[in-house]
């Protein structure tokens, strides 16, 4: 696993602390220029079961590993990743077409996430229970302890191939669990680097197993195998609903995306936030679960906001994700670009106006701004996951809140306003998992609770909060009178 990024290397499975050859391999290509990057193992059902068996066998070892040792392993992982941070960033840019400066930001956040995980490993505890609050509890003492669930299945997407893995692997290991990790087919290389670093950090063999390949083949085994006790999945609502229905009695955390809304009140300082809004709309080509997809602007400042937003969008630089100054690169796959163009075309047919974009430049979809989009158009009511944003005019904040809520999703929403009453009314009325006041809905730091309502999923990420679904509570009662 010491090959350079320029070599077309064969990437094996990582099972039970060993690099294991697979029965078959598939080529991996750059989304930006189509060049072959690697040959990646395509795990079979049997190979996936081997990984689960290794995790199950290692579960008692991790269960007995003291908290300070689990924390030390995660701290060492953060240190090793810091040493190889530039390599990791270039790997993310290469396999996922994420602009290099954004990839560096992801690596920095990933390091923080593992540091948070190390800290939380030392904070796992139960509580005393006042049994004598009930008459039959007199003479008895009770307390709870937290224990790892065992094997955690982690299924991750392409858009944050290192940090979203960290949000599953970090809490799982902090809790004393073992992990079977299935990374996205397009972005497996950063997960294989993680396996290498954790091995170097001293993680026991079998505590992390990385199985690459087809989502259905590998994922179905992880979802249905009874040895897997908890699942953490980030992806589409359709797949998430299917996972929940087939997972039996496993604990399940699902982060299923959104079409996040941003509200702009009449008193907003546009110059102070416009670049932030543009970056939220087009960062990583809009392929972010909390990307700014829908913007609702008060009619008094609508024209000015649109003008400044389009001007700022025009300053973005498109190009090679490995270039230092690139802001927007290729979408993850040509079929996704085609889908985005179809949705834009549909919105135009239904009366939307194109303020900029809606064309290709050197094979890349230009950042696109649509005005006054029909709320039933797919670009408005589904997750675009593309460099496309709609801006609609509203008469007041109540109309804006209603427009944001007119969605099957509810992950995060943002509102810019200088009025406390408006902010608190929005906080109370917005049907989302997180309300960001005077910032964009794309805001996230890695220790905060992160998750949504409606079709945006169930459960919460953020290390402390993710741990809750990776632990079991055991009650202990002492009868002092016997």
Tab-separated table of C-alpha atoms in Angstrom:
chain	number	residue	atom	x	y	z
A	1	UNK	CA	0.000	0.000	0.000
A	2	UNK	CA	2.970	2.308	-0.442
A	3	UNK	CA	2.387	3.006	-4.132
A	4	UNK	CA	2.230	6.605	-5.321
A	5	UNK	CA	-0.873	8.295	-6.658
A	6	UNK	CA	0.565	8.108	-10.176
A	7	UNK	CA	0.702	4.309	-10.263
A	8	UNK	CA	-2.186	2.116	-11.359
A	9	UNK	CA	-2.006	-0.245	-8.408
A	10	UNK	CA	-4.102	-3.225	-7.377
A	11	UNK	CA	-5.979	-2.486	-4.160
A	12	UNK	CA	-6.878	-5.514	-2.051
A	13	UNK	CA	-9.467	-6.095	0.655
A	14	UNK	CA	-8.478	-5.415	4.253
A	15	UNK	CA	-9.759	-8.276	6.419
A	16	UNK	CA	-8.608	-9.370	9.870
A	17	UNK	CA	-5.585	-7.080	9.812
A	18	UNK	CA	-4.310	-8.433	6.486
A	19	UNK	CA	-4.363	-7.275	2.869
A	20	UNK	CA	-6.287	-10.047	1.137
A	21	UNK	CA	-6.477	-10.660	-2.594
A	22	UNK	CA	-10.009	-10.734	-3.943
A	23	UNK	CA	-11.518	-13.032	-6.538
A	24	UNK	CA	-12.066	-10.101	-8.888
A	25	UNK	CA	-11.053	-6.476	-9.446
A	26	UNK	CA	-12.527	-3.504	-11.300
A	27	UNK	CA	-10.745	-0.448	-12.725
A	28	UNK	CA	-11.226	2.878	-10.960
A	29	UNK	CA	-11.247	6.016	-13.126
A	30	UNK	CA	-10.855	9.704	-12.349
A	31	UNK	CA	-14.171	11.569	-12.600
A	32	UNK	CA	-12.287	14.569	-13.969
A	33	UNK	CA	-10.270	13.197	-16.898
A	34	UNK	CA	-11.207	9.523	-17.084
A	35	UNK	CA	-7.677	8.296	-16.431
A	36	UNK	CA	-7.407	4.962	-14.656
A	37	UNK	CA	-6.357	5.412	-11.042
A	38	UNK	CA	-6.295	1.866	-9.686
A	39	UNK	CA	-7.719	-1.625	-9.809
A	40	UNK	CA	-9.975	-2.099	-6.813
A	41	UNK	CA	-11.141	-5.347	-5.252
A	42	UNK	CA	-14.748	-6.327	-5.894
A	43	UNK	CA	-15.708	-8.190	-2.756
A	44	UNK	CA	-18.025	-11.168	-3.129
A	45	UNK	CA	-20.713	-12.166	-0.643
A	46	UNK	CA	-18.384	-14.810	0.820
A	47	UNK	CA	-15.537	-12.302	1.188
A	48	UNK	CA	-17.889	-9.880	2.914
A	49	UNK	CA	-18.927	-12.615	5.337
A	50	UNK	CA	-15.244	-13.272	6.030
A	51	UNK	CA	-14.889	-9.619	7.008
A	52	UNK	CA	-17.922	-9.849	9.310
A	53	UNK	CA	-16.542	-13.041	10.866
A	54	UNK	CA	-13.214	-11.303	11.523
A	55	UNK	CA	-15.018	-8.373	13.144
A	56	UNK	CA	-17.126	-10.713	15.287
A	57	UNK	CA	-14.029	-12.618	16.395
A	58	UNK	CA	-12.257	-9.379	17.328
A	59	UNK	CA	-15.288	-7.966	19.180
A	60	UNK	CA	-14.348	-9.454	22.608
A	61	UNK	CA	-10.817	-8.053	22.248
A	62	UNK	CA	-12.115	-4.547	21.562
A	63	UNK	CA	-14.739	-4.895	24.282
A	64	UNK	CA	-12.000	-5.578	26.844
A	65	UNK	CA	-9.649	-2.880	25.561
A	66	UNK	CA	-9.513	-0.136	28.223
A	67	UNK	CA	-10.790	3.297	27.322
A	68	UNK	CA	-7.355	4.902	27.591
A	69	UNK	CA	-5.948	2.422	25.063
A	70	UNK	CA	-8.807	2.992	22.619
A	71	UNK	CA	-8.255	6.720	22.998
A	72	UNK	CA	-4.506	6.334	22.441
A	73	UNK	CA	-5.078	4.437	19.181
A	74	UNK	CA	-7.407	7.158	17.894
A	75	UNK	CA	-5.002	9.895	18.987
A	76	UNK	CA	-2.183	8.142	17.149
A	77	UNK	CA	-4.396	7.802	14.076
A	78	UNK	CA	-4.989	11.564	14.121
A	79	UNK	CA	-1.224	12.124	14.432
A	80	UNK	CA	-0.399	9.786	11.534
A	81	UNK	CA	-3.057	11.362	9.331
A	82	UNK	CA	-1.682	14.812	10.129
A	83	UNK	CA	1.748	13.652	8.944
A	84	UNK	CA	0.251	12.436	5.653
A	85	UNK	CA	-2.397	15.119	5.293
A	86	UNK	CA	-1.265	16.408	1.902
A	87	UNK	CA	-1.143	12.884	0.481
A	88	UNK	CA	-4.632	12.243	1.861
A	89	UNK	CA	-5.992	15.473	0.357
A	90	UNK	CA	-4.579	14.670	-3.066
A	91	UNK	CA	-6.070	11.191	-2.826
A	92	UNK	CA	-9.528	12.662	-2.149
A	93	UNK	CA	-9.139	15.092	-5.059
A	94	UNK	CA	-8.003	12.316	-7.366
A	95	UNK	CA	-10.694	9.745	-6.645
A	96	UNK	CA	-13.623	12.075	-5.962
A	97	UNK	CA	-12.802	15.172	-8.067
A	98	UNK	CA	-13.066	17.373	-4.981
A	99	UNK	CA	-11.060	20.594	-5.488
A	100	UNK	CA	-7.756	20.311	-3.664
A	101	UNK	CA	-8.342	23.209	-1.275
A	102	UNK	CA	-11.660	21.678	-0.237
A	103	UNK	CA	-10.008	18.269	0.104
A	104	UNK	CA	-7.439	19.780	2.464
A	105	UNK	CA	-10.295	21.157	4.534
A	106	UNK	CA	-11.872	17.707	4.670
A	107	UNK	CA	-8.636	16.138	5.895
A	108	UNK	CA	-8.333	18.786	8.612
A	109	UNK	CA	-11.878	18.046	9.742
A	110	UNK	CA	-11.187	14.313	9.658
A	111	UNK	CA	-8.234	14.757	11.992
A	112	UNK	CA	-10.493	16.726	14.353
A	113	UNK	CA	-13.153	14.017	14.184
A	114	UNK	CA	-10.711	11.340	15.290
A	115	UNK	CA	-9.447	13.616	18.064
A	116	UNK	CA	-13.024	14.111	19.247
A	117	UNK	CA	-13.475	10.337	19.103
A	118	UNK	CA	-10.386	9.836	21.265
A	119	UNK	CA	-11.773	12.279	23.817
A	120	UNK	CA	-15.232	10.702	23.854
A	121	UNK	CA	-13.722	7.247	24.410
A	122	UNK	CA	-12.793	8.490	27.901
A	123	UNK	CA	-16.254	9.898	28.657
A	124	UNK	CA	-18.440	6.825	28.270
A	125	UNK	CA	-20.311	6.244	31.516
A	126	UNK	CA	-23.644	5.309	32.980
A	127	UNK	CA	-25.572	6.837	35.862
A	128	UNK	CA	-27.046	5.983	39.225
A	129	UNK	CA	-30.765	5.256	39.383
A	130	UNK	CA	-32.715	6.358	42.521
A	131	UNK	CA	-34.743	3.169	43.026
A	132	UNK	CA	-36.070	4.340	46.390
A	133	UNK	CA	-38.228	6.847	44.523
A	134	UNK	CA	-40.596	3.872	44.386
A	135	UNK	CA	-41.670	2.128	47.595
A	136	UNK	CA	-40.580	-1.254	46.256
A	137	UNK	CA	-37.122	0.149	45.532
A	138	UNK	CA	-36.214	0.716	49.179
A	139	UNK	CA	-32.997	-0.969	50.235
A	140	UNK	CA	-31.737	-1.291	46.675
A	141	UNK	CA	-28.981	0.517	44.789
A	142	UNK	CA	-28.899	0.681	40.972
A	143	UNK	CA	-26.662	2.044	38.301
A	144	UNK	CA	-26.208	1.654	34.547
A	145	UNK	CA	-23.136	0.824	32.516
A	146	UNK	CA	-22.543	1.324	28.794
A	147	UNK	CA	-21.270	-1.566	26.695
A	148	UNK	CA	-20.328	-1.800	23.002
A	149	UNK	CA	-22.921	-3.368	20.712
A	150	UNK	CA	-20.291	-5.505	18.953
A	151	UNK	CA	-19.967	-5.310	15.168
A	152	UNK	CA	-20.898	-2.031	13.452
A	153	UNK	CA	-21.592	-1.935	9.705
A	154	UNK	CA	-20.598	1.373	8.104
A	155	UNK	CA	-21.720	2.243	4.562
A	156	UNK	CA	-20.427	5.577	3.298
A	157	UNK	CA	-20.894	7.913	0.289
A	158	UNK	CA	-18.439	9.474	-2.159
A	159	UNK	CA	-18.795	13.161	-1.342
A	160	UNK	CA	-16.814	13.188	1.924
A	161	UNK	CA	-14.907	9.920	1.550
A	162	UNK	CA	-12.641	10.512	4.531
A	163	UNK	CA	-14.629	12.569	7.046
A	164	UNK	CA	-17.944	10.741	6.746
A	165	UNK	CA	-16.017	7.500	7.243
A	166	UNK	CA	-14.493	9.087	10.359
A	167	UNK	CA	-17.972	9.892	11.681
A	168	UNK	CA	-18.753	6.175	11.654
A	169	UNK	CA	-15.426	4.509	12.369
A	170	UNK	CA	-14.294	6.993	15.052
A	171	UNK	CA	-17.321	6.642	17.375
A	172	UNK	CA	-17.514	2.882	16.780
A	173	UNK	CA	-13.916	2.307	17.858
A	174	UNK	CA	-14.212	4.817	20.707
A	175	UNK	CA	-17.113	2.747	22.057
A	176	UNK	CA	-15.110	-0.487	21.846
A	177	UNK	CA	-16.850	-1.910	18.794
A	178	UNK	CA	-15.424	-3.489	15.665
A	179	UNK	CA	-16.263	-2.245	12.167
A	180	UNK	CA	-16.984	-3.591	8.703
A	181	UNK	CA	-16.611	-0.613	6.384
A	182	UNK	CA	-18.044	-0.485	2.878
A	183	UNK	CA	-16.863	2.758	1.195
A	184	UNK	CA	-18.453	4.224	-1.930
A	185	UNK	CA	-17.413	2.481	-5.146
A	186	UNK	CA	-15.886	5.667	-6.604
A	187	UNK	CA	-13.920	6.638	-3.483
A	188	UNK	CA	-12.425	3.543	-1.817
A	189	UNK	CA	-8.800	4.656	-1.744
A	190	UNK	CA	-9.059	6.993	1.241
A	191	UNK	CA	-10.677	4.184	3.272
A	192	UNK	CA	-7.825	1.847	2.388
A	193	UNK	CA	-5.392	4.522	3.546
A	194	UNK	CA	-7.341	4.668	6.830
A	195	UNK	CA	-6.895	0.911	7.279
A	196	UNK	CA	-3.174	1.278	6.765
A	197	UNK	CA	-2.932	4.099	9.302
A	198	UNK	CA	-5.020	2.298	11.939
A	199	UNK	CA	-2.881	-0.796	11.581
A	200	UNK	CA	0.179	1.385	12.165
A	201	UNK	CA	-1.579	3.023	15.138
A	202	UNK	CA	-1.927	-0.352	16.856
A	203	UNK	CA	-5.580	-1.254	16.278
A	204	UNK	CA	-6.125	-4.975	16.982
A	205	UNK	CA	-6.502	-7.201	13.924
A	206	UNK	CA	-10.123	-7.554	12.851
A	207	UNK	CA	-11.294	-4.388	14.578
A	208	UNK	CA	-11.519	-2.644	11.189
A	209	UNK	CA	-12.284	-4.483	7.957
A	210	UNK	CA	-12.634	-2.674	4.629
A	211	UNK	CA	-14.611	-4.415	1.889
A	212	UNK	CA	-14.765	-2.572	-1.420
A	213	UNK	CA	-17.007	-3.270	-4.374
A	214	UNK	CA	-20.610	-3.294	-5.517
A	215	UNK	CA	-23.002	-1.602	-3.136
A	216	UNK	CA	-25.762	-4.168	-3.468
A	217	UNK	CA	-23.532	-7.237	-3.199
A	218	UNK	CA	-21.534	-6.050	-0.195
A	219	UNK	CA	-24.213	-3.886	1.387
A	220	UNK	CA	-26.896	-6.561	1.389
A	221	UNK	CA	-24.672	-8.931	3.339
A	222	UNK	CA	-23.754	-6.274	5.913
A	223	UNK	CA	-27.395	-5.193	6.320
A	224	UNK	CA	-28.849	-8.679	6.757
A	225	UNK	CA	-26.106	-10.558	8.657
A	226	UNK	CA	-27.197	-11.075	12.283
A	227	UNK	CA	-23.619	-10.736	13.540
A	228	UNK	CA	-23.776	-7.029	12.643
A	229	UNK	CA	-25.497	-5.310	15.566
A	230	UNK	CA	-25.613	-1.675	14.384
A	231	UNK	CA	-25.645	0.064	11.007
A	232	UNK	CA	-24.614	3.586	10.062
A	233	UNK	CA	-25.502	4.601	6.518
A	234	UNK	CA	-25.234	7.841	4.564
A	235	UNK	CA	-26.917	7.935	1.165
A	236	UNK	CA	-30.248	8.216	-0.599
A	237	UNK	CA	-33.682	7.907	1.064
A	238	UNK	CA	-34.663	4.964	-1.134
A	239	UNK	CA	-31.659	2.908	-0.095
A	240	UNK	CA	-31.962	4.038	3.522
A	241	UNK	CA	-35.600	2.979	3.768
A	242	UNK	CA	-34.684	-0.379	2.241
A	243	UNK	CA	-31.866	-0.835	4.751
A	244	UNK	CA	-34.143	-0.109	7.677
A	245	UNK	CA	-36.797	-2.520	6.439
A	246	UNK	CA	-34.309	-5.379	5.988
A	247	UNK	CA	-32.014	-4.846	8.955
A	248	UNK	CA	-34.070	-6.720	11.532
A	249	UNK	CA	-33.424	-5.605	15.111
A	250	UNK	CA	-30.150	-3.840	14.415
A	251	UNK	CA	-29.652	-0.301	15.623
A	252	UNK	CA	-29.780	1.920	12.535
A	253	UNK	CA	-28.568	5.474	11.932
A	254	UNK	CA	-29.534	6.950	8.562
A	255	UNK	CA	-28.383	10.269	7.096
A	256	UNK	CA	-30.327	10.554	3.870
A	257	UNK	CA	-29.714	13.963	2.414
A	258	UNK	CA	-31.771	17.071	1.849
A	259	UNK	CA	-32.548	20.029	-0.407
A	260	UNK	CA	-31.547	22.607	2.165
A	261	UNK	CA	-33.239	25.979	2.231
A	262	UNK	CA	-31.758	29.397	3.038
A	263	UNK	CA	-33.949	32.375	4.003
A	264	UNK	CA	-32.771	35.959	3.413
A	265	UNK	CA	-34.663	38.619	5.383
A	266	UNK	CA	-35.025	42.215	4.141
A	267	UNK	CA	-32.419	43.553	6.614
A	268	UNK	CA	-29.627	41.176	5.594
A	269	UNK	CA	-26.188	42.638	4.896
A	270	UNK	CA	-25.825	41.038	1.488
A	271	UNK	CA	-22.210	42.046	0.952
A	272	UNK	CA	-21.254	40.386	4.220
A	273	UNK	CA	-22.680	36.964	3.355
A	274	UNK	CA	-22.854	36.614	-0.426
A	275	UNK	CA	-19.578	34.739	-0.888
A	276	UNK	CA	-20.570	32.414	1.927
A	277	UNK	CA	-23.878	31.643	0.217
A	278	UNK	CA	-22.162	31.008	-3.126
A	279	UNK	CA	-19.640	28.652	-1.550
A	280	UNK	CA	-22.486	26.807	0.157
A	281	UNK	CA	-24.266	26.355	-3.156
A	282	UNK	CA	-21.336	25.248	-5.295
A	283	UNK	CA	-18.745	23.762	-2.933
A	284	UNK	CA	-17.771	20.258	-4.067
A	285	UNK	CA	-19.942	20.837	-7.139
A	286	UNK	CA	-23.035	21.030	-4.926
A	287	UNK	CA	-22.515	17.398	-3.932
A	288	UNK	CA	-23.057	18.033	-0.236
A	289	UNK	CA	-26.036	16.841	1.798
A	290	UNK	CA	-26.489	20.324	3.263
A	291	UNK	CA	-25.590	22.226	0.105
A	292	UNK	CA	-27.530	25.456	-0.358
A	293	UNK	CA	-30.084	24.322	-2.933
A	294	UNK	CA	-33.072	26.616	-2.334
A	295	UNK	CA	-32.837	30.316	-1.445
A	296	UNK	CA	-35.874	32.406	-0.503
A	297	UNK	CA	-35.253	36.185	-0.564
A	298	UNK	CA	-37.494	38.988	0.676
A	299	UNK	CA	-38.963	40.921	-2.238
A	300	UNK	CA	-37.436	44.221	-1.105
A	301	UNK	CA	-33.875	42.990	-1.697
A	302	UNK	CA	-34.478	40.205	-4.235
A	303	UNK	CA	-33.037	41.954	-7.303
A	304	UNK	CA	-29.947	43.179	-5.466
A	305	UNK	CA	-29.312	39.772	-3.945
A	306	UNK	CA	-29.610	37.993	-7.294
A	307	UNK	CA	-27.273	40.469	-8.981
A	308	UNK	CA	-24.585	40.057	-6.323
A	309	UNK	CA	-25.022	36.288	-6.163
A	310	UNK	CA	-24.600	35.901	-9.930
A	311	UNK	CA	-21.567	38.208	-9.922
A	312	UNK	CA	-19.906	36.165	-7.181
A	313	UNK	CA	-20.767	32.924	-8.964
A	314	UNK	CA	-19.065	34.203	-12.106
A	315	UNK	CA	-15.773	34.537	-10.216
A	316	UNK	CA	-15.569	30.816	-9.444
A	317	UNK	CA	-12.812	28.964	-11.278
A	318	UNK	CA	-13.526	25.640	-12.962
A	319	UNK	CA	-10.875	23.067	-13.705
A	320	UNK	CA	-8.642	20.242	-12.548
A	321	UNK	CA	-9.386	19.276	-8.921
A	322	UNK	CA	-5.642	18.963	-8.297
A	323	UNK	CA	-5.070	22.627	-9.224
A	324	UNK	CA	-4.551	24.998	-6.328
A	325	UNK	CA	-7.050	27.607	-7.545
A	326	UNK	CA	-9.925	25.363	-8.699
A	327	UNK	CA	-13.284	26.043	-7.040
A	328	UNK	CA	-15.513	23.733	-9.102
A	329	UNK	CA	-14.456	20.508	-10.822
A	330	UNK	CA	-16.223	17.498	-12.328
A	331	UNK	CA	-19.330	15.907	-10.893
A	332	UNK	CA	-18.835	12.359	-9.665
A	333	UNK	CA	-20.144	10.712	-12.861
A	334	UNK	CA	-21.388	11.730	-16.331
A	335	UNK	CA	-24.812	10.237	-15.624
A	336	UNK	CA	-25.220	12.609	-12.670
A	337	UNK	CA	-24.321	15.584	-14.847
A	338	UNK	CA	-26.866	14.446	-17.411
A	339	UNK	CA	-29.520	14.118	-14.705
A	340	UNK	CA	-28.792	17.639	-13.427
A	341	UNK	CA	-29.164	19.098	-16.919
A	342	UNK	CA	-32.470	17.282	-17.352
A	343	UNK	CA	-33.788	18.721	-14.086
A	344	UNK	CA	-32.661	22.214	-15.098
A	345	UNK	CA	-34.399	21.812	-18.449
A	346	UNK	CA	-37.594	20.714	-16.747
A	347	UNK	CA	-37.542	23.762	-14.464
A	348	UNK	CA	-37.076	26.065	-17.472
A	349	UNK	CA	-40.024	24.448	-19.231
A	350	UNK	CA	-42.111	25.162	-16.121
A	351	UNK	CA	-41.219	28.865	-16.173
A	352	UNK	CA	-37.882	29.220	-14.383
A	353	UNK	CA	-35.350	31.758	-15.659
A	354	UNK	CA	-31.643	30.988	-16.000
A	355	UNK	CA	-29.561	33.727	-14.373
A	356	UNK	CA	-26.266	31.993	-15.211
A	357	UNK	CA	-24.867	28.584	-16.070
A	358	UNK	CA	-26.829	25.734	-17.652
A	359	UNK	CA	-24.014	24.922	-20.049
A	360	UNK	CA	-20.870	22.853	-20.215
A	361	UNK	CA	-17.339	24.221	-20.229
A	362	UNK	CA	-14.588	21.728	-21.037
A	363	UNK	CA	-16.977	18.974	-20.036
A	364	UNK	CA	-17.817	20.561	-16.664
A	365	UNK	CA	-21.265	21.826	-15.706
A	366	UNK	CA	-21.067	25.551	-15.023
A	367	UNK	CA	-22.510	26.687	-11.672
A	368	UNK	CA	-26.152	27.342	-12.453
A	369	UNK	CA	-28.568	29.822	-10.873
A	370	UNK	CA	-32.292	29.492	-11.548
A	371	UNK	CA	-34.882	32.123	-10.622
A	372	UNK	CA	-38.523	31.676	-9.621
A	373	UNK	CA	-38.617	27.906	-9.882
A	374	UNK	CA	-41.922	26.074	-9.630
A	375	UNK	CA	-41.982	24.442	-6.168
A	376	UNK	CA	-43.058	21.138	-7.733
A	377	UNK	CA	-40.116	20.986	-10.156
A	378	UNK	CA	-37.628	18.238	-9.338
A	379	UNK	CA	-34.848	20.774	-8.908
A	380	UNK	CA	-36.928	22.291	-6.087
A	381	UNK	CA	-38.424	19.289	-4.340
A	382	UNK	CA	-35.693	16.651	-4.710
A	383	UNK	CA	-32.009	16.602	-3.820
A	384	UNK	CA	-30.065	18.024	-6.767
A	385	UNK	CA	-26.548	17.048	-5.607
A	386	UNK	CA	-25.198	19.220	-8.402
A	387	UNK	CA	-23.864	22.783	-8.931
A	388	UNK	CA	-27.383	24.196	-9.200
A	389	UNK	CA	-29.212	26.609	-6.907
A	390	UNK	CA	-32.664	28.184	-7.176
A	391	UNK	CA	-33.531	31.653	-5.862
A	392	UNK	CA	-37.196	32.506	-5.344
A	393	UNK	CA	-38.818	35.723	-4.149
A	394	UNK	CA	-41.045	35.819	-1.035
A	395	UNK	CA	-43.228	38.561	0.445
A	396	UNK	CA	-42.387	37.865	4.086
A	397	UNK	CA	-40.637	35.436	6.418
A	398	UNK	CA	-43.728	33.349	7.072
A	399	UNK	CA	-43.953	32.612	3.359
A	400	UNK	CA	-40.255	31.766	3.331
A	401	UNK	CA	-40.565	29.333	6.241
A	402	UNK	CA	-43.549	27.663	4.596
A	403	UNK	CA	-41.560	27.310	1.371
A	404	UNK	CA	-38.630	25.685	3.183
A	405	UNK	CA	-41.020	23.281	4.923
A	406	UNK	CA	-42.620	22.365	1.594
A	407	UNK	CA	-40.218	19.458	1.245
A	408	UNK	CA	-39.988	15.757	1.980
A	409	UNK	CA	-36.598	16.505	3.570
A	410	UNK	CA	-35.577	18.266	6.753
A	411	UNK	CA	-31.854	18.170	7.460
A	412	UNK	CA	-30.745	21.768	8.077
A	413	UNK	CA	-31.960	25.246	7.151
A	414	UNK	CA	-30.403	28.681	7.417
A	415	UNK	CA	-31.876	32.135	7.987
A	416	UNK	CA	-30.234	35.557	7.793
A	417	UNK	CA	-32.038	38.196	9.860
A	418	UNK	CA	-31.210	40.881	12.410
A	419	UNK	CA	-34.543	40.453	14.206
A	420	UNK	CA	-34.587	38.116	17.206
A	421	UNK	CA	-38.334	37.621	16.992
A	422	UNK	CA	-38.031	36.523	13.369
A	423	UNK	CA	-35.159	34.180	14.201
A	424	UNK	CA	-36.968	32.522	17.105
A	425	UNK	CA	-40.200	32.191	15.149
A	426	UNK	CA	-38.283	30.464	12.360
A	427	UNK	CA	-36.510	28.205	14.860
A	428	UNK	CA	-39.866	27.103	16.206
A	429	UNK	CA	-41.514	26.582	12.831
A	430	UNK	CA	-38.816	25.129	10.565
A	431	UNK	CA	-39.206	21.357	10.176
A	432	UNK	CA	-35.526	20.441	10.190
A	433	UNK	CA	-32.905	18.814	12.380
A	434	UNK	CA	-30.822	21.981	12.632
A	435	UNK	CA	-31.493	25.716	12.229
A	436	UNK	CA	-28.477	27.909	11.474
A	437	UNK	CA	-29.104	31.575	12.245
A	438	UNK	CA	-27.097	34.156	10.277
A	439	UNK	CA	-25.189	31.481	8.394
A	440	UNK	CA	-25.874	28.985	5.632
A	441	UNK	CA	-27.409	25.533	6.210
A	442	UNK	CA	-24.105	24.024	5.040
A	443	UNK	CA	-22.481	24.893	8.360
A	444	UNK	CA	-21.165	21.859	10.221
A	445	UNK	CA	-18.504	21.224	12.810
A	446	UNK	CA	-17.789	17.671	13.763
A	447	UNK	CA	-18.753	17.639	17.435
A	448	UNK	CA	-22.266	18.989	16.923
A	449	UNK	CA	-25.358	16.766	16.585
A	450	UNK	CA	-26.081	16.337	12.895
A	451	UNK	CA	-29.135	14.694	11.402
A	452	UNK	CA	-32.602	15.392	10.159
A	453	UNK	CA	-36.313	14.698	10.164
A	454	UNK	CA	-38.741	13.436	7.545
A	455	UNK	CA	-36.857	11.713	4.696
A	456	UNK	CA	-33.555	13.186	5.828
A	457	UNK	CA	-33.123	10.223	8.121
A	458	UNK	CA	-33.091	8.994	11.706
A	459	UNK	CA	-30.484	9.291	14.428
A	460	UNK	CA	-27.654	11.775	14.760
A	461	UNK	CA	-24.013	11.959	13.809
A	462	UNK	CA	-21.436	14.016	15.692
A	463	UNK	CA	-19.141	11.798	17.740
A	464	UNK	CA	-20.839	12.081	21.147
A	465	UNK	CA	-24.287	11.621	19.604
A	466	UNK	CA	-23.308	8.811	17.226
A	467	UNK	CA	-21.910	6.875	20.193
A	468	UNK	CA	-25.396	6.570	21.667
A	469	UNK	CA	-26.494	4.202	18.894
A	470	UNK	CA	-23.284	2.167	19.183
A	471	UNK	CA	-23.673	1.338	22.871
A	472	UNK	CA	-26.057	-0.790	24.916
A	473	UNK	CA	-27.275	0.199	28.376
A	474	UNK	CA	-27.034	-2.459	31.091
A	475	UNK	CA	-28.805	-2.028	34.430
A	476	UNK	CA	-27.196	-3.311	37.639
A	477	UNK	CA	-29.236	-3.614	40.867
A	478	UNK	CA	-27.894	-4.483	44.336
A	479	UNK	CA	-30.334	-5.628	46.986
A	480	UNK	CA	-28.732	-4.465	50.253
A	481	UNK	CA	-31.210	-6.310	52.498
A	482	UNK	CA	-30.526	-9.876	51.328
